[in-house]
Amino acid sequence: MSEQQPESDDRPDEFDEIVAEETDRDPDLAVIEAGSRTLRAHGGAPQGDQAPSRPEDPEVERALREVEQELAGRWGETKLEPSVTRIAALMDVLGSPQRAYPSIHVTGTNGKTSTARMIEALLVAFELRTGRYTSPHVQSITERISLDGLPISHERFVETYHDIKPYVEMVDAAEEYRLSFFEVLTGMAYAAFADAPVDAAVVEVGMGGSWDATNVIDGSVAVITPISLDHTDRLGSTPGEIAQEKGGVIKQGAAVILAQQPVDAAQVLLKKAVEVDATVAREGMEFGVVSREVAVGGQHLTLRGLGGEYEDIFLPLYGAHMAHNAAVALAAVEAFFGIGAEHARPLDVDTVRKAFASVSSPGRMEVVRRSPTVVLDAAHNPAGALATAEAVTESFGFSRLIGVVGASEGKDVKGVFEAFEPIFAEVVVTENTSHRAMSADDLAAIAVEVFGSERVQVEPRLDDALEAAITLAEEEAEFGGAGVLVTGSVITVGEARLLLKRG
């Protein structure tokens, strides 16, 4: 196992400066909900980042920082008290803004954000005004609350916070525990959507389902992406146990869109649907992927929806898992419009094509550099890593691939390494700036078990790790076919994006 020590202390700490400048907030939130550079249809140039920078107006900047500091003083997203009591109380004093629009509620283990973005793109293409609430974010907290696909402005974010702040303080005073960071943001999102007003909201759970703060909506459509083992300390140790929590988003009489699931998870979810008289559409039965072909910058699909087949769909995202996410998103929007229940006709195929061609999903199989190609993917559990490994192999065909892996404590790191072992020539282990980051040395000990010491390099600083990986990828005159995959944690991917954007 090779290890290089950091250079002398007189080197400017550029990485720390970048992270401090761009993520001056809870480091747990430094992740990849920024605009995408994913290649568009027909091999177009990568798109510029759509993530908002810090406000240029000093007064707006000051106001935003004050709000961020107040939110940071609350319980972070990793500290949970499993109850919707406080968020329900907040909704009550706010006049139940979450009832002002129909909602599509998205839960699952992997693919939630990508699926939510696809659902949003389809709704926007059909000329509905949308609100989307996702988590976490990378460069600006405002990215969590979007209207019509764009983050709300810094000014509107500050105004929304101050609008609900008196009511937040009322609930804080009445409850045993103050509202958490995530609960306050959820309240802000629901209030902003009602104020817009939106025609439909697309809401991604933070964790689980039953007691997640988002679960005060009556989602007319409940979407459950593939369930696998993650957050087992909070959600359960088997897919079936985890499905018990995630099935909490299934409401009375809702339409349930089920991605392919492990058998025990499917049984739990179907039982819950029967109990609440919900209608279920299952991937592989009522809808699914008919065919897919790898294309420049993504893939061409034929999807079977609830209303019929949709041919010649270009999706500018890589991997079979993204095609399955697209099928789930399409079925969700069909169900939202009543197709499969009230109507048998398909959606307008040209509109569907336009919507999918516009989709981006930052930090998910995202190409951020060429020569050598650097791909970012936020896989942080074994199931996600397996999907990523398959997508990289299918879409890129690298002759030499170097991994950069930084993980969080408590994750199944060995399972992630085992998924990537067949495709990584070597792996550079590193760590991100989160206080929950696994140390590079601890990560290396696990990596050596899987890869052997000769294939493992330790670089505690992420900027050094990226440089080392690019150098390794270029060895042995394989420059044209070399690649780097940065993965293991959404936080690691988010910080890598910041570094690579700066060149």
Coordinates of C-alpha atoms in Angstrom, one line a residue:
M1 CA 0.0 0.0 0.0
S2 CA 1.5 3.3 -1.1
E3 CA 1.1 6.5 0.9
Q4 CA 2.3 10.0 0.2
Q5 CA 2.5 12.6 3.0
P6 CA 1.0 16.0 2.4
E7 CA 3.4 18.7 1.3
S8 CA 4.9 21.2 3.7
D9 CA 2.6 23.4 5.7
D10 CA 3.5 26.5 3.7
R11 CA 1.5 25.3 0.7
P12 CA -1.7 27.4 0.3
D13 CA -4.6 25.3 1.5
E14 CA -6.6 25.9 -1.7
F15 CA -9.0 23.0 -1.1
D16 CA -10.0 24.3 2.4
E17 CA -10.5 27.8 1.0
I18 CA -12.8 26.4 -1.8
V19 CA -14.8 24.4 0.7
A20 CA -15.1 27.3 3.1
E21 CA -16.1 29.7 0.4
E22 CA -18.7 27.5 -1.2
T23 CA -20.0 25.5 1.7
D24 CA -19.9 27.8 4.7
R25 CA -22.5 25.7 6.6
D26 CA -23.0 22.3 8.1
P27 CA -20.5 20.1 6.2
D28 CA -23.0 17.2 6.2
L29 CA -24.9 19.2 3.6
A30 CA -22.1 19.7 1.2
V31 CA -23.4 17.4 -1.5
I32 CA -24.4 17.3 -5.1
E33 CA -27.8 19.1 -5.7
A34 CA -26.2 21.6 -8.1
G35 CA -26.8 22.1 -11.8
S36 CA -25.5 19.4 -14.1
R37 CA -22.8 19.1 -16.6
T38 CA -24.2 15.9 -17.9
L39 CA -23.8 15.7 -21.7
R40 CA -26.9 16.5 -23.7
A41 CA -28.5 14.8 -26.6
H42 CA -26.3 14.2 -29.7
G43 CA -23.1 14.7 -27.8
G44 CA -23.4 18.4 -27.1
A45 CA -21.0 20.2 -24.9
P46 CA -21.5 19.8 -21.1
Q47 CA -23.9 22.3 -19.7
G48 CA -22.7 25.0 -17.3
D49 CA -23.6 24.7 -13.6
Q50 CA -27.0 25.9 -12.7
A51 CA -26.3 26.1 -9.0
P52 CA -26.6 29.7 -7.6
S53 CA -23.5 31.3 -6.4
R54 CA -23.4 33.5 -3.3
P55 CA -25.5 36.7 -3.5
E56 CA -23.7 39.6 -5.1
D57 CA -25.7 42.1 -3.0
P58 CA -23.9 42.5 0.4
E59 CA -27.2 43.0 2.2
V60 CA -28.7 39.9 0.7
E61 CA -25.5 37.9 1.5
R62 CA -25.7 39.1 5.1
A63 CA -29.3 38.2 5.4
L64 CA -28.8 34.7 3.9
R65 CA -25.9 34.0 6.2
E66 CA -28.0 35.0 9.2
V67 CA -30.7 32.5 8.1
E68 CA -28.1 29.8 7.5
Q69 CA -26.6 30.3 10.9
E70 CA -30.0 30.2 12.6
L71 CA -30.8 27.0 10.8
A72 CA -27.4 25.5 11.6
G73 CA -28.2 26.0 15.3
R74 CA -30.9 23.4 15.1
W75 CA -30.7 19.6 15.1
G76 CA -28.8 18.5 12.0
E77 CA -30.2 16.0 9.5
T78 CA -28.3 13.1 11.1
K79 CA -30.0 13.6 14.5
L80 CA -33.5 12.4 14.4
E81 CA -36.5 12.0 16.7
P82 CA -38.9 9.8 14.8
S83 CA -42.1 11.7 14.9
V84 CA -44.1 14.0 12.7
T85 CA -45.7 15.8 15.7
R86 CA -43.6 19.0 15.5
I87 CA -43.9 19.4 11.7
A88 CA -47.7 18.7 11.9
A89 CA -48.0 21.4 14.6
L90 CA -46.1 23.8 12.3
M91 CA -48.4 23.0 9.4
D92 CA -51.4 23.6 11.6
V93 CA -50.4 27.1 12.7
L94 CA -49.4 28.0 9.1
G95 CA -52.8 27.1 7.8
S96 CA -51.9 23.7 6.2
P97 CA -50.1 25.1 3.1
Q98 CA -49.2 21.5 2.1
R99 CA -52.9 20.9 1.3
A100 CA -53.0 23.7 -1.3
Y101 CA -51.7 21.5 -4.2
P102 CA -51.5 17.9 -5.2
S103 CA -48.2 16.1 -4.4
I104 CA -46.1 13.2 -5.7
H105 CA -44.2 11.7 -2.8
V106 CA -40.9 9.9 -3.6
T107 CA -39.2 7.5 -1.3
G108 CA -36.8 4.5 -1.6
T109 CA -33.1 3.8 -1.0
N110 CA -31.5 4.6 -4.4
G111 CA -32.6 6.8 -7.3
K112 CA -34.9 9.2 -5.4
T113 CA -33.4 12.5 -6.5
S114 CA -32.9 11.4 -10.1
T115 CA -36.5 10.1 -10.3
A116 CA -37.8 13.3 -8.7
R117 CA -36.0 15.4 -11.3
M118 CA -37.5 13.3 -14.1
I119 CA -41.0 13.7 -12.7
E120 CA -40.5 17.4 -12.4
A121 CA -39.2 17.7 -16.0
L122 CA -42.3 15.8 -17.3
L123 CA -44.7 18.0 -15.4
V124 CA -43.0 21.2 -16.5
A125 CA -43.1 19.9 -20.1
F126 CA -46.9 19.5 -19.8
E127 CA -47.0 23.2 -18.7
L128 CA -47.7 22.7 -15.0
R129 CA -46.1 25.0 -12.5
T130 CA -44.0 22.8 -10.2
G131 CA -42.4 22.9 -6.8
R132 CA -39.7 20.4 -6.0
Y133 CA -38.2 19.7 -2.6
T134 CA -35.1 17.6 -2.5
S135 CA -32.0 17.1 -0.3
P136 CA -29.2 17.7 0.3
H137 CA -27.5 20.7 -1.5
V138 CA -24.0 21.7 -2.5
Q139 CA -23.4 25.4 -3.1
S140 CA -26.5 27.1 -1.8
I141 CA -29.2 26.0 0.6
T142 CA -31.7 27.6 -1.8
E143 CA -31.3 24.6 -4.2
R144 CA -33.4 22.5 -1.9
I145 CA -36.6 24.4 -2.8
S146 CA -37.2 24.8 -6.5
L147 CA -40.0 26.3 -8.6
D148 CA -40.3 25.2 -12.2
G149 CA -36.9 23.5 -12.0
L150 CA -35.0 26.5 -10.7
P151 CA -33.9 27.1 -7.1
I152 CA -35.8 29.9 -5.5
S153 CA -33.9 33.2 -5.3
H154 CA -31.8 34.1 -2.2
E155 CA -34.2 37.0 -1.5
R156 CA -37.2 34.7 -1.6
F157 CA -35.6 32.1 0.6
V158 CA -34.8 34.7 3.2
E159 CA -38.3 36.2 3.0
T160 CA -39.9 32.7 3.3
Y161 CA -37.8 32.0 6.4
H162 CA -38.8 35.2 8.1
D163 CA -42.5 34.7 7.1
I164 CA -42.7 31.4 9.0
K165 CA -40.2 32.2 11.8
P166 CA -42.8 33.5 14.3
Y167 CA -44.8 30.3 13.8
V168 CA -41.7 28.1 14.1
E169 CA -40.9 29.8 17.5
M170 CA -44.5 29.2 18.6
V171 CA -44.1 25.4 17.9
D172 CA -40.6 25.4 19.5
A173 CA -42.1 26.8 22.7
A174 CA -44.9 24.3 22.8
E175 CA -43.0 21.1 22.0
E176 CA -40.5 19.0 24.0
Y177 CA -37.9 19.5 21.3
R178 CA -37.3 22.4 18.9
L179 CA -38.0 21.9 15.2
S180 CA -35.0 20.5 13.5
F181 CA -33.1 22.0 10.5
F182 CA -34.9 19.6 8.1
E183 CA -38.3 20.3 9.6
V184 CA -38.0 24.0 9.3
L185 CA -36.8 23.7 5.7
T186 CA -39.7 21.4 4.9
G187 CA -42.1 24.0 6.4
M188 CA -40.5 26.6 4.2
A189 CA -40.8 24.5 1.1
Y190 CA -44.5 23.8 1.6
A191 CA -45.2 27.5 2.4
A192 CA -43.3 28.6 -0.7
F193 CA -45.1 26.2 -2.9
A194 CA -48.5 27.4 -1.6
D195 CA -47.4 31.1 -2.1
A196 CA -46.2 30.6 -5.7
P197 CA -48.8 28.9 -6.2
V198 CA -47.8 25.6 -7.8
D199 CA -49.9 23.2 -9.7
A200 CA -48.1 20.2 -8.3
A201 CA -45.3 19.4 -5.8
V202 CA -42.6 16.7 -6.2
V203 CA -41.4 15.9 -2.7
E204 CA -38.4 13.6 -1.8
V205 CA -38.3 12.2 1.7
G206 CA -35.3 12.9 3.8
M207 CA -35.1 9.5 5.3
G208 CA -37.6 6.6 5.6
G209 CA -41.2 7.6 5.2
S210 CA -43.6 7.1 8.1
W211 CA -41.9 9.6 10.4
D212 CA -40.1 11.7 7.8
A213 CA -40.9 15.4 8.2
T214 CA -42.2 15.5 4.6
N215 CA -44.9 13.0 5.5
V216 CA -47.6 15.5 6.3
I217 CA -48.7 15.7 2.6
D218 CA -51.4 13.6 1.1
G219 CA -49.5 12.4 -1.9
S220 CA -52.0 11.4 -4.5
V221 CA -49.1 9.4 -6.1
A222 CA -46.6 7.6 -3.9
V223 CA -43.3 6.5 -5.7
I224 CA -41.1 3.9 -4.2
T225 CA -37.7 3.5 -5.8
P226 CA -35.6 0.3 -5.2
I227 CA -35.2 -0.5 -1.6
S228 CA -31.9 -1.9 -0.3
L229 CA -29.9 -1.7 2.9
D230 CA -28.9 1.7 4.1
H231 CA -29.4 3.6 7.3
T232 CA -29.9 0.2 8.9
D233 CA -29.4 1.6 12.4
R234 CA -32.6 3.8 11.9
L235 CA -34.7 2.0 9.3
G236 CA -34.2 -1.7 9.8
S237 CA -31.8 -4.5 9.0
T238 CA -33.6 -6.1 6.0
P239 CA -35.4 -4.7 2.9
G240 CA -38.7 -5.9 4.4
E241 CA -38.1 -3.9 7.7
I242 CA -37.0 -0.9 5.7
A243 CA -40.1 -1.1 3.5
Q244 CA -42.3 -0.9 6.7
E245 CA -40.9 2.6 7.2
K246 CA -40.9 3.7 3.6
G247 CA -44.4 2.4 3.0
G248 CA -45.6 5.1 5.3
V249 CA -45.9 7.4 2.3
I250 CA -48.7 5.3 0.9
K251 CA -51.9 7.2 1.7
Q252 CA -55.6 6.2 1.5
G253 CA -56.7 5.7 -2.1
A254 CA -53.3 6.8 -3.6
A255 CA -51.7 5.5 -6.7
V256 CA -48.5 3.6 -5.9
I257 CA -45.7 3.3 -8.4
L258 CA -43.4 0.5 -7.4
A259 CA -39.9 0.1 -8.8
Q260 CA -38.5 -3.4 -8.9
Q261 CA -38.1 -4.5 -5.3
P262 CA -36.7 -7.4 -3.2
V263 CA -39.4 -9.9 -2.6
D264 CA -39.7 -9.2 1.2
A265 CA -40.0 -5.4 0.5
A266 CA -42.5 -5.9 -2.2
Q267 CA -44.7 -8.1 0.1
V268 CA -44.7 -5.4 2.8
L269 CA -45.5 -2.6 0.3
L270 CA -48.3 -4.5 -1.4
K271 CA -49.9 -5.4 1.9
K272 CA -49.8 -1.7 2.9
A273 CA -51.4 -0.7 -0.4
V274 CA -54.2 -3.2 0.2
E275 CA -54.8 -1.9 3.7
V276 CA -55.4 1.7 2.5
D277 CA -57.2 0.7 -0.7
A278 CA -54.4 2.1 -2.9
T279 CA -53.9 1.3 -6.6
V280 CA -50.5 -0.3 -7.4
A281 CA -48.5 -0.2 -10.6
R282 CA -45.5 -2.5 -10.6
E283 CA -42.4 -2.1 -12.7
G284 CA -42.0 -5.2 -14.9
M285 CA -45.8 -5.8 -14.9
E286 CA -47.9 -2.7 -15.5
F287 CA -44.9 -0.6 -16.8
G288 CA -41.2 -0.8 -17.5
V289 CA -38.3 -0.6 -19.9
V290 CA -39.0 -2.3 -23.2
S291 CA -35.6 -1.6 -24.7
R292 CA -32.5 0.5 -24.3
E293 CA -29.4 1.3 -26.4
V294 CA -26.3 3.1 -25.3
A295 CA -26.0 6.4 -27.2
V296 CA -23.5 9.3 -27.2
G297 CA -24.1 11.2 -24.0
G298 CA -26.7 8.9 -22.6
Q299 CA -29.1 6.2 -24.0
H300 CA -32.1 5.7 -26.2
L301 CA -35.1 4.1 -24.7
T302 CA -38.5 2.6 -25.4
L303 CA -40.7 2.7 -22.3
R304 CA -44.0 1.0 -21.6
G305 CA -46.2 3.3 -19.5
L306 CA -49.6 2.8 -18.1
G307 CA -51.2 4.2 -21.2
G308 CA -49.0 2.5 -23.9
E309 CA -45.5 2.5 -25.4
Y310 CA -43.2 5.5 -25.8
E311 CA -40.5 5.0 -28.4
D312 CA -37.3 7.0 -29.3
I313 CA -36.8 8.5 -25.9
F314 CA -33.3 10.1 -25.4
L315 CA -32.2 10.2 -21.8
P316 CA -28.9 12.1 -21.3
L317 CA -28.0 10.0 -18.3
Y318 CA -26.0 6.8 -18.1
G319 CA -26.8 3.3 -16.9
A320 CA -29.6 0.8 -16.8
H321 CA -30.6 2.1 -13.4
M322 CA -31.3 5.5 -14.9
A323 CA -33.5 3.9 -17.5
H324 CA -35.5 2.2 -14.8
N325 CA -35.8 5.5 -12.9
A326 CA -37.2 7.0 -16.2
A327 CA -39.8 4.3 -16.4
V328 CA -40.9 4.9 -12.8
A329 CA -41.0 8.7 -13.3
L330 CA -43.1 8.3 -16.5
A331 CA -45.6 6.0 -14.7
A332 CA -45.8 8.4 -11.8
V333 CA -46.8 11.3 -14.1
E334 CA -49.2 9.1 -16.0
A335 CA -50.9 8.2 -12.7
F336 CA -50.9 11.8 -11.6
F337 CA -52.9 12.6 -14.8
G338 CA -55.2 9.7 -14.2
I339 CA -53.9 7.5 -17.0
G340 CA -54.3 3.8 -16.2
A341 CA -57.3 4.5 -14.0
E342 CA -59.5 7.1 -15.7
H343 CA -57.9 7.2 -19.1
A344 CA -56.3 4.6 -21.4
R345 CA -54.6 6.9 -23.8
P346 CA -50.8 7.6 -23.5
L347 CA -49.3 11.1 -22.9
D348 CA -48.2 13.1 -25.9
V349 CA -45.0 11.3 -27.0
D350 CA -43.3 14.4 -28.3
T351 CA -43.7 16.2 -25.0
V352 CA -42.4 13.2 -23.2
R353 CA -39.3 13.1 -25.5
K354 CA -38.7 16.8 -24.9
A355 CA -39.0 16.4 -21.1
F356 CA -36.6 13.4 -20.9
A357 CA -34.0 15.1 -23.2
S358 CA -33.9 18.0 -20.7
V359 CA -33.2 16.0 -17.6
S360 CA -30.0 16.4 -15.5
S361 CA -29.0 14.6 -12.3
P362 CA -25.9 16.2 -10.8
G363 CA -23.5 13.9 -9.1
R364 CA -25.0 10.8 -10.6
M365 CA -22.8 9.4 -13.4
E366 CA -21.8 13.0 -14.2
V367 CA -18.9 13.7 -16.5
V368 CA -17.1 16.8 -15.2
R369 CA -13.8 16.6 -17.1
R370 CA -12.2 15.0 -20.2
S371 CA -8.7 13.8 -21.0
P372 CA -8.8 11.9 -18.8
T373 CA -12.5 11.5 -18.2
V374 CA -13.6 12.1 -14.6
V375 CA -17.0 10.8 -13.6
L376 CA -18.7 11.6 -10.4
D377 CA -21.3 9.3 -8.8
A378 CA -22.8 9.5 -5.3
A379 CA -23.1 5.7 -4.7
H380 CA -22.7 5.1 -1.0
N381 CA -24.1 1.7 -0.4
P382 CA -23.5 -1.7 -2.1
A383 CA -26.6 -1.7 -4.3
G384 CA -25.8 1.8 -5.6
A385 CA -22.2 0.8 -6.2
L386 CA -23.2 -2.2 -8.2
A387 CA -25.5 -0.1 -10.4
T388 CA -22.7 2.4 -10.9
A389 CA -20.1 -0.2 -11.8
E390 CA -22.4 -1.7 -14.4
A391 CA -23.2 1.7 -15.9
V392 CA -19.5 2.7 -16.1
T393 CA -18.6 -0.5 -17.8
E394 CA -21.4 -0.3 -20.3
S395 CA -21.2 3.4 -21.1
F396 CA -17.5 4.2 -21.1
G397 CA -15.4 1.1 -21.7
F398 CA -12.3 2.5 -19.9
S399 CA -9.1 0.7 -20.5
R400 CA -7.9 1.8 -17.1
L401 CA -10.2 3.1 -14.4
I402 CA -9.0 4.6 -11.1
G403 CA -11.3 5.0 -8.2
V404 CA -11.3 7.9 -5.7
V405 CA -13.4 6.8 -2.7
G406 CA -14.3 8.8 0.4
A407 CA -17.0 7.4 2.7
S408 CA -18.9 8.2 5.8
E409 CA -18.8 6.3 9.1
G410 CA -21.4 3.7 9.5
K411 CA -21.7 2.7 5.9
D412 CA -21.0 -0.8 4.4
V413 CA -17.7 0.3 2.9
K414 CA -16.5 -3.2 2.3
G415 CA -19.6 -3.9 0.3
V416 CA -19.0 -0.8 -1.8
F417 CA -15.4 -1.8 -2.4
E418 CA -16.4 -5.3 -3.4
A419 CA -18.8 -3.9 -6.0
F420 CA -16.1 -1.7 -7.5
E421 CA -13.2 -4.2 -7.3
P422 CA -13.7 -5.7 -10.8
I423 CA -13.6 -2.4 -12.5
F424 CA -10.9 -0.4 -10.5
A425 CA -7.3 -0.9 -11.6
E426 CA -6.3 1.0 -8.5
V427 CA -8.2 2.9 -5.8
V428 CA -7.2 6.1 -4.0
V429 CA -8.8 6.4 -0.6
T430 CA -9.4 9.8 0.9
E431 CA -11.7 11.7 3.2
N432 CA -14.1 14.6 2.9
T433 CA -14.5 17.6 5.3
S434 CA -17.6 16.2 7.1
H435 CA -17.2 15.4 10.8
R436 CA -18.8 12.1 9.9
A437 CA -16.1 11.2 7.3
M438 CA -14.3 7.9 7.8
S439 CA -10.6 8.5 8.1
A440 CA -8.4 7.7 5.1
D441 CA -6.4 5.3 7.2
D442 CA -9.5 3.3 8.4
L443 CA -10.8 3.3 4.8
A444 CA -7.5 2.0 3.5
A445 CA -7.5 -0.9 5.9
I446 CA -10.8 -2.1 4.5
A447 CA -9.7 -1.4 0.9
V448 CA -6.5 -3.5 1.3
E449 CA -8.7 -6.5 2.3
V450 CA -10.6 -6.2 -1.0
F451 CA -7.9 -4.9 -3.4
G452 CA -4.6 -5.9 -1.9
S453 CA -2.0 -3.4 -0.8
E454 CA -0.5 -2.9 -4.2
R455 CA -3.7 -1.4 -5.6
V456 CA -4.4 1.0 -2.7
Q457 CA -3.1 4.5 -2.3
V458 CA -3.8 6.8 0.6
E459 CA -4.3 10.6 0.1
P460 CA -6.1 12.2 3.1
R461 CA -6.7 15.4 1.2
L462 CA -9.3 15.2 -1.6
D463 CA -7.4 17.6 -3.9
D464 CA -4.3 15.4 -3.6
A465 CA -6.4 12.3 -4.2
L466 CA -7.9 13.7 -7.4
E467 CA -4.4 14.7 -8.7
A468 CA -3.0 11.2 -7.8
A469 CA -5.9 9.4 -9.5
I470 CA -5.5 11.5 -12.7
T471 CA -1.8 10.7 -12.7
L472 CA -2.5 7.0 -12.3
A473 CA -5.1 7.0 -15.0
E474 CA -2.6 8.5 -17.5
E475 CA 0.1 5.9 -16.9
E476 CA 1.3 3.3 -19.4
A477 CA 0.4 5.5 -22.4
E478 CA -3.3 4.8 -22.0
F479 CA -4.3 8.4 -21.9
G480 CA -7.1 8.1 -24.4
G481 CA -8.9 5.3 -22.7
A482 CA -8.3 6.2 -19.0
G483 CA -10.8 7.4 -16.5
V484 CA -11.4 8.4 -12.9
L485 CA -14.5 7.6 -10.9
V486 CA -15.1 9.7 -7.7
T487 CA -17.6 8.0 -5.4
G488 CA -18.4 6.6 -2.0
S489 CA -20.3 9.6 -0.5
V490 CA -22.5 12.4 -1.7
I491 CA -20.3 14.7 0.4
T492 CA -17.1 13.5 -1.3
V493 CA -18.8 14.0 -4.7
G494 CA -20.0 17.4 -3.9
E495 CA -16.6 18.6 -2.8
A496 CA -14.9 17.1 -5.8
R497 CA -17.4 19.0 -8.0
L498 CA -16.3 22.3 -6.4
L499 CA -12.6 21.4 -6.9
L500 CA -13.0 20.3 -10.5
K501 CA -15.1 23.3 -11.5
R502 CA -12.3 25.5 -10.3
G503 CA -9.9 23.6 -12.6

